[in-house]
mmCIF file of C-alpha atoms in Angstrom:
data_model
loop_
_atom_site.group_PDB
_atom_site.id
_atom_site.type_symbol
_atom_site.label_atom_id
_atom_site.label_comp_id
_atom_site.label_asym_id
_atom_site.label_seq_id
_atom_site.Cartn_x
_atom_site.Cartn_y
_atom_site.Cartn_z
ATOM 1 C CA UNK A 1 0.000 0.000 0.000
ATOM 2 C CA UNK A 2 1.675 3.611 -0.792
ATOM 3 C CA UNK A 3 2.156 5.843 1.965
ATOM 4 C CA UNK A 4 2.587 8.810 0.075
ATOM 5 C CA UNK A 5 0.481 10.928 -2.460
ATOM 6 C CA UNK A 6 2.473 12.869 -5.453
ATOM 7 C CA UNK A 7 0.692 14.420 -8.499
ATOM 8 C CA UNK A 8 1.604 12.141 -11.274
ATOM 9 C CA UNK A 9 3.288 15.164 -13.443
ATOM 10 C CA UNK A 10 4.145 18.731 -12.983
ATOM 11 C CA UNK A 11 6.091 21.281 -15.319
ATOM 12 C CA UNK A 12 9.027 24.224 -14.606
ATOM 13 C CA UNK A 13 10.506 26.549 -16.535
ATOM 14 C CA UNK A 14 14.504 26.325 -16.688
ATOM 15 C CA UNK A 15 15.839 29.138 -13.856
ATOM 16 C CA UNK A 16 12.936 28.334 -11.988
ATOM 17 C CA UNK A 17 12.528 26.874 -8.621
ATOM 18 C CA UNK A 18 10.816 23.115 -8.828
ATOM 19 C CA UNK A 19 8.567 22.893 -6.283
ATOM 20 C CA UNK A 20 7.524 18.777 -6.193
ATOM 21 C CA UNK A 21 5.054 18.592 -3.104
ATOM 22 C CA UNK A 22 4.525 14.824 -1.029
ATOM 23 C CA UNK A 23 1.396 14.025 1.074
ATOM 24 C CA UNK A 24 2.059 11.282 3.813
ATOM 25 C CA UNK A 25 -1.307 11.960 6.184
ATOM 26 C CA UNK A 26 -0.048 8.244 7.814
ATOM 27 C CA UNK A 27 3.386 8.860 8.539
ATOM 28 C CA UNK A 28 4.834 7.253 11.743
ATOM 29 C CA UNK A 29 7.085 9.615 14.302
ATOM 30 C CA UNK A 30 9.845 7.074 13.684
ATOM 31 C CA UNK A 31 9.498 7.421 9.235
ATOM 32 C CA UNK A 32 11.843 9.802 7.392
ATOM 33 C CA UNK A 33 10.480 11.203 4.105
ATOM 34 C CA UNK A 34 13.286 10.614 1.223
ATOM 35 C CA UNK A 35 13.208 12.000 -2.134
ATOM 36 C CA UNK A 36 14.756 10.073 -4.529
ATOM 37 C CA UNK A 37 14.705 10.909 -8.465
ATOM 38 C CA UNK A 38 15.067 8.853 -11.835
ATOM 39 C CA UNK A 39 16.594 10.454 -15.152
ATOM 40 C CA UNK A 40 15.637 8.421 -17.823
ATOM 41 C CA UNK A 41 17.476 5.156 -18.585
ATOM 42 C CA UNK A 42 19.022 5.332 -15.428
ATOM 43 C CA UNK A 43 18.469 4.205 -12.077
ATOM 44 C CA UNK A 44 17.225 6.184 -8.992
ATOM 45 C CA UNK A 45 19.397 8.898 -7.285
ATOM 46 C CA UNK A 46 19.560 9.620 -3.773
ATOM 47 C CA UNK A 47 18.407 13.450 -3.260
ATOM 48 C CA UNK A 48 17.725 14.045 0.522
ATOM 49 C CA UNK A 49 15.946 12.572 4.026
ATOM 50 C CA UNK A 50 14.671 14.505 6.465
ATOM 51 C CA UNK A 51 12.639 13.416 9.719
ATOM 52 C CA UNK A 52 11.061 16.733 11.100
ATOM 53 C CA UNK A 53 12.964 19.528 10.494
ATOM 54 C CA UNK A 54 13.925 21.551 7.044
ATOM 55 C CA UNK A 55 16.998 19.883 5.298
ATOM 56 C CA UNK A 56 18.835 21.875 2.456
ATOM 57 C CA UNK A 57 22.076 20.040 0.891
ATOM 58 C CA UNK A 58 23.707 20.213 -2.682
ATOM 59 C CA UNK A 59 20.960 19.445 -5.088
ATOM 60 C CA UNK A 60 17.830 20.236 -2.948
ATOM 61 C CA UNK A 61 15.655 21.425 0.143
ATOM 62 C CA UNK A 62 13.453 19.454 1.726
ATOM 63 C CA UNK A 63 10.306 21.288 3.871
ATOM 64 C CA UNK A 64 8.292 19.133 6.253
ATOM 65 C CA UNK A 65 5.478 20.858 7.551
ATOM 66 C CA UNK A 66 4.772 20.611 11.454
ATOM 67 C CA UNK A 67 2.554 17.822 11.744
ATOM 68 C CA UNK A 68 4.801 16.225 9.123
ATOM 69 C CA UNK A 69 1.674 15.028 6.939
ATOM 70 C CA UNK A 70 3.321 16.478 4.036
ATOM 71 C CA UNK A 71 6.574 18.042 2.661
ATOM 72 C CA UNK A 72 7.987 19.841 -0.526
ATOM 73 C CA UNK A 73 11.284 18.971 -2.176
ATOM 74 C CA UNK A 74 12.580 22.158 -3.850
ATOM 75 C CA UNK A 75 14.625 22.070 -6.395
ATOM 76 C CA UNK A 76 16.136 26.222 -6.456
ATOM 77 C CA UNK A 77 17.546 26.647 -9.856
ATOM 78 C CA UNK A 78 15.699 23.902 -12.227
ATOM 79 C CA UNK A 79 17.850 22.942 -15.315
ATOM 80 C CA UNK A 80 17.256 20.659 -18.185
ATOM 81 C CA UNK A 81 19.153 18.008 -16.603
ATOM 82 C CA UNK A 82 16.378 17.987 -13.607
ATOM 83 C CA UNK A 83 13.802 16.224 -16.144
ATOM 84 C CA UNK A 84 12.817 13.000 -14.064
ATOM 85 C CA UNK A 85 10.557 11.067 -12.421
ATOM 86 C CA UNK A 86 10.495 12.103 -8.588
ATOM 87 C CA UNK A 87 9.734 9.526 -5.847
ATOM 88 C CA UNK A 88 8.754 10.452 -2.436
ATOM 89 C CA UNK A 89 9.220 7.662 -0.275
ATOM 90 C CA UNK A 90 8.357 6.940 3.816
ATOM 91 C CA UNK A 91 10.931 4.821 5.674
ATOM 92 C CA UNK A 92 11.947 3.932 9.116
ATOM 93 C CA UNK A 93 15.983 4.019 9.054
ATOM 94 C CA UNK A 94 16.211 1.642 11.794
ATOM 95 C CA UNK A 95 15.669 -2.177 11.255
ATOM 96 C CA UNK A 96 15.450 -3.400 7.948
ATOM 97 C CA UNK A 97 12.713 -1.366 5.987
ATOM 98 C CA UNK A 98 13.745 -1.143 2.549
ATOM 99 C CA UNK A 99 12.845 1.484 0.250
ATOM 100 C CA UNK A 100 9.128 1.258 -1.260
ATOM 101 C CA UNK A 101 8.311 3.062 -4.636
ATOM 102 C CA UNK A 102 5.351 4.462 -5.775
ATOM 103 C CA UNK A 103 4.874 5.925 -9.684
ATOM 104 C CA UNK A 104 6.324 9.317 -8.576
ATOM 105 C CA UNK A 105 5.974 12.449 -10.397
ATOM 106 C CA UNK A 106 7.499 13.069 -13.428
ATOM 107 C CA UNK A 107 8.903 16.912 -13.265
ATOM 108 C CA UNK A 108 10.028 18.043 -17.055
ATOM 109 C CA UNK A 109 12.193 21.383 -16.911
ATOM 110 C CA UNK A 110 10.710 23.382 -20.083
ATOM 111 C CA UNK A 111 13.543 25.365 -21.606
ATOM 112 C CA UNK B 1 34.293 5.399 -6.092
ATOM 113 C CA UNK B 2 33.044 3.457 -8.692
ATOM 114 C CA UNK B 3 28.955 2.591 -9.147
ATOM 115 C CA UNK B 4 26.948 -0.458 -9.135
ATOM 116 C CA UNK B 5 28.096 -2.163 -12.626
ATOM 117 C CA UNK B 6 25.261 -4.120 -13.907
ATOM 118 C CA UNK B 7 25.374 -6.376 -17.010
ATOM 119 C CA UNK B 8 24.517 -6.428 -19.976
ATOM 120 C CA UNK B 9 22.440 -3.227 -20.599
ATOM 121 C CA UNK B 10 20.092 -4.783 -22.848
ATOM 122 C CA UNK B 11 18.417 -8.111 -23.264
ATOM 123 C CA UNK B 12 16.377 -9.660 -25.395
ATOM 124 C CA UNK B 13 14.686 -13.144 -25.302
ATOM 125 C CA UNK B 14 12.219 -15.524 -26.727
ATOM 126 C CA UNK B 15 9.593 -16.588 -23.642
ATOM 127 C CA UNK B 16 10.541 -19.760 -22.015
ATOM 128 C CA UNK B 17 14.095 -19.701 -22.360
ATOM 129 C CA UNK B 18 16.281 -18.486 -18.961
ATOM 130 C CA UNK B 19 18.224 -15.602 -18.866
ATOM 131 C CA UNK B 20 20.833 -13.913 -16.001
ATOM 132 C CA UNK B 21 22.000 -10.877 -14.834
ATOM 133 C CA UNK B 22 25.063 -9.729 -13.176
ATOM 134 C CA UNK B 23 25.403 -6.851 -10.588
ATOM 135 C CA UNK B 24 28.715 -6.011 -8.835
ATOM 136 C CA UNK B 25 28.108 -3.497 -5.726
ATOM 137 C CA UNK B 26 30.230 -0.988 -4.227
ATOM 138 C CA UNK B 27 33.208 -2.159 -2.750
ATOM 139 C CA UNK B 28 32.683 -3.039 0.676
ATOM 140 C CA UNK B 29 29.093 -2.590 0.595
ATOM 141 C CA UNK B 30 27.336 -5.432 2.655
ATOM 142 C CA UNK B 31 23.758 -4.927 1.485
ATOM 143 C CA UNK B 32 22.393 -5.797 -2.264
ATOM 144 C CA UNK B 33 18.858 -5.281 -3.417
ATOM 145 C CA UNK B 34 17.666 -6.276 -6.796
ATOM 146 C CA UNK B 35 14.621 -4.669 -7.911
ATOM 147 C CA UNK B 36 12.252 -4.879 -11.008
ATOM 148 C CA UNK B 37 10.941 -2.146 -12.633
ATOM 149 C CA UNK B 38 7.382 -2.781 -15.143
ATOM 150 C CA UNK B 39 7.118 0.330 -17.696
ATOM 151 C CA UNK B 40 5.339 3.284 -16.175
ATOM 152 C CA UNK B 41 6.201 2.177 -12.715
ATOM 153 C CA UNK B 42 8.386 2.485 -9.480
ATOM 154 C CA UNK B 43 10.799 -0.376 -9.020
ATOM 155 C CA UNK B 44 9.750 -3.034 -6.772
ATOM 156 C CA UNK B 45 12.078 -4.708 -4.248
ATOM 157 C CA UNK B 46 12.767 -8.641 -5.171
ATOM 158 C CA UNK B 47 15.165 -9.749 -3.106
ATOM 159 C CA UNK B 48 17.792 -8.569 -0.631
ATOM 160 C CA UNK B 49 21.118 -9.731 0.203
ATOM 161 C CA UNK B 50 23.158 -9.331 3.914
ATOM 162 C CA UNK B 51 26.786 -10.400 3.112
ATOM 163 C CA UNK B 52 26.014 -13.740 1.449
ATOM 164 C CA UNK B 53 22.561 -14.483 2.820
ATOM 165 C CA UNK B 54 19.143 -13.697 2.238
ATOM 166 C CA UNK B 55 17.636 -11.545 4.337
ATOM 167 C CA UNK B 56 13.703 -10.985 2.390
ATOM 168 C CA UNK B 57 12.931 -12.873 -0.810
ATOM 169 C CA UNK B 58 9.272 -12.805 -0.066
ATOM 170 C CA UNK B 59 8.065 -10.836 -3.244
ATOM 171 C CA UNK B 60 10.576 -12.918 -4.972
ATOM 172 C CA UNK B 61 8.395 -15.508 -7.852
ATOM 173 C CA UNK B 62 10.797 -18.407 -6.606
ATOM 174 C CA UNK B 63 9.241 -20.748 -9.082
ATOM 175 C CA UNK B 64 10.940 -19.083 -12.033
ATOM 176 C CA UNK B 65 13.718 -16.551 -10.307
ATOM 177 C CA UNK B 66 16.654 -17.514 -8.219
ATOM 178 C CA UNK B 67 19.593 -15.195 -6.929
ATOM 179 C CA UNK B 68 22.468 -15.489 -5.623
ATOM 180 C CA UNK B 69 25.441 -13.845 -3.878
ATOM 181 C CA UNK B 70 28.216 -16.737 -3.088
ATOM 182 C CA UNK B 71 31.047 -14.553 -1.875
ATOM 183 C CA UNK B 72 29.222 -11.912 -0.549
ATOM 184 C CA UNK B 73 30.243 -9.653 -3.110
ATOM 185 C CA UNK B 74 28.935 -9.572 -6.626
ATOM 186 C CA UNK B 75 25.403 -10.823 -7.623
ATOM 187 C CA UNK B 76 23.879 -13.069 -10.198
ATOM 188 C CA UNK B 77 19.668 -12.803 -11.020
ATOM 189 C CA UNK B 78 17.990 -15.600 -12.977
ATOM 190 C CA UNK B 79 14.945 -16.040 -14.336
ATOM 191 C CA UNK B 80 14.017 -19.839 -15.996
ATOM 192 C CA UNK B 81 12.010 -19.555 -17.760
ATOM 193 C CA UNK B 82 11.183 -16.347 -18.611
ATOM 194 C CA UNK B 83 7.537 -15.229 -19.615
ATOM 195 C CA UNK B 84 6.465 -12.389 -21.430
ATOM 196 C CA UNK B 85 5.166 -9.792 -18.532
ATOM 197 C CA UNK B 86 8.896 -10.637 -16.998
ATOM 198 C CA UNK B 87 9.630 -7.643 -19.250
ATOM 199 C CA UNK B 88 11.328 -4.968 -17.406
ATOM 200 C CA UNK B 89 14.058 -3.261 -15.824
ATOM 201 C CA UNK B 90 16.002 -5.169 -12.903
ATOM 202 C CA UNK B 91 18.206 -3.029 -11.383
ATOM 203 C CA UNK B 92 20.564 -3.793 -8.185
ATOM 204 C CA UNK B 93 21.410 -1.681 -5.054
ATOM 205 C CA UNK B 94 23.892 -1.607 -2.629
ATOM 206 C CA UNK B 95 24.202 -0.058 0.735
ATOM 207 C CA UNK B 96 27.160 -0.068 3.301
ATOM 208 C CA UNK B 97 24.772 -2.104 5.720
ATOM 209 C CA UNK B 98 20.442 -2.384 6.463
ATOM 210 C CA UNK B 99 18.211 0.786 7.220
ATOM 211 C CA UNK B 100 21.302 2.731 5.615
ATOM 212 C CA UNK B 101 19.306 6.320 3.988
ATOM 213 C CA UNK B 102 21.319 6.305 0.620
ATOM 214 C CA UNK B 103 20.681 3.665 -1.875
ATOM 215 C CA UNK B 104 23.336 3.324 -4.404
ATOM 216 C CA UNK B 105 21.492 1.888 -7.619
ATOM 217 C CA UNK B 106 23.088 0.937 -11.185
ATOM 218 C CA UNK B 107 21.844 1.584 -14.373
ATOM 219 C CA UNK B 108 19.893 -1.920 -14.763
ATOM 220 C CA UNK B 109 19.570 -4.138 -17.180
ATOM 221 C CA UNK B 110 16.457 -3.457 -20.023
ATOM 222 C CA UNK B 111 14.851 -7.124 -20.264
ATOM 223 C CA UNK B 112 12.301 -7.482 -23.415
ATOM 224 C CA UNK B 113 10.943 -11.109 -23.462
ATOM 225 C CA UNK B 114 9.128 -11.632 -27.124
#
């Protein structure tokens, strides 16, 4: 059964911040939210985690909301090369959950 | 650091015969996951690998695939014999050890059974 909720397909313009959002309305207070993406003919790519608080690294921020029943990934300064499929994934980090997949969104960067 | 090296790319095969795939992790990563990956959808765990044991092969369609991971290092999927919605992607993953946060995939292998 998928835990999360993602619009099946979104657009940007290139320059533009990518704003991909995630519903999760079940999420547990031990589940992370990870955001993984999938350029085509390749396999996924590890973007970011977060658990309850805002997480910004190299190629993304992550914003949970407070009662963590849904986040944003944000991508700041969309290019071309951002054209995927986005997956939005809920995992406990302890024991042995693996990671789940839904059918993500696919996010195409319109030049 | 090198990727997950997966072999070959591409596959094609009539239905019924068998057919294998190779995946090679990162070095000195203990976990391996192979997944499969229908058109139009996320990839689906099949089986995960602990050093040289199984640790979940329960989505796994044992009558027809087997894997295995002798030495604990490198990775062999089979599927005999093949039928025609085994079409897909497999891809493998490795992590340094379980509940690890990044997943370290490789580029799969495209399987088209006609």
């Amino acid at each position: 059964d998928a835990k999360t909720t993602q619009p099946p397909s979104m657009d940007c313009a290139e320059g533009r911040a990518a704003n991909l959002p995630c519903n999760h309305s079940t999420i547990s207070g031990n589940e992370y939210v990870y955001w993984y993406r999938q350029i085509h003919s390749q396999g996924p790519q590890y973007i970011i985690h977060g658990l309850k608080n805002n997480e910004t690294n190299e190629m993304a921020s992550l914003i949970i909301t407070e009662d963590r029943k849904s986040s944003t990934l944000i991508l700041p300064h969309a290019t071309l090369r951002d054209t995927a499929v986005y997956y939005c994934i809920v995992r406990a980090t302890f024991g042995n959950e693996k990671l789940t997949f839904g059918t993500g969104t696919r996010l195409t960067i319109i030049p | 650091e090198a990727g997950v090296a997966q072999s070959p790319r591409y596959k094609i095969i009539e239905k019924r015969q068998s057919v294998a795939f190779w995946c090679n992790p990162i070095s000195g990563h203990a976990t391996l996951y192979w997944y499969q990956q229908i058109l139009g959808q996320g990839p689906k765990l099949l089986i995960q690998f602990q050093n040289n044991g199984v640790v979940d092969d329960s989505q796994l369609p044992k009558d027809r695939f087997s894997a295995e991971r002798l030495k604990g290092v490198d990775s062999t999927l089979k599927i005999q014999p093949a039928k025609l919605e085994d079409s897909a992607v497999y891809l493998c993953a490795s992590t340094p050890n379980t509940g690890y946060y990044g997943y370290t995939f490789g580029s799969g292998t495209r399987l088209t059974v006609v």
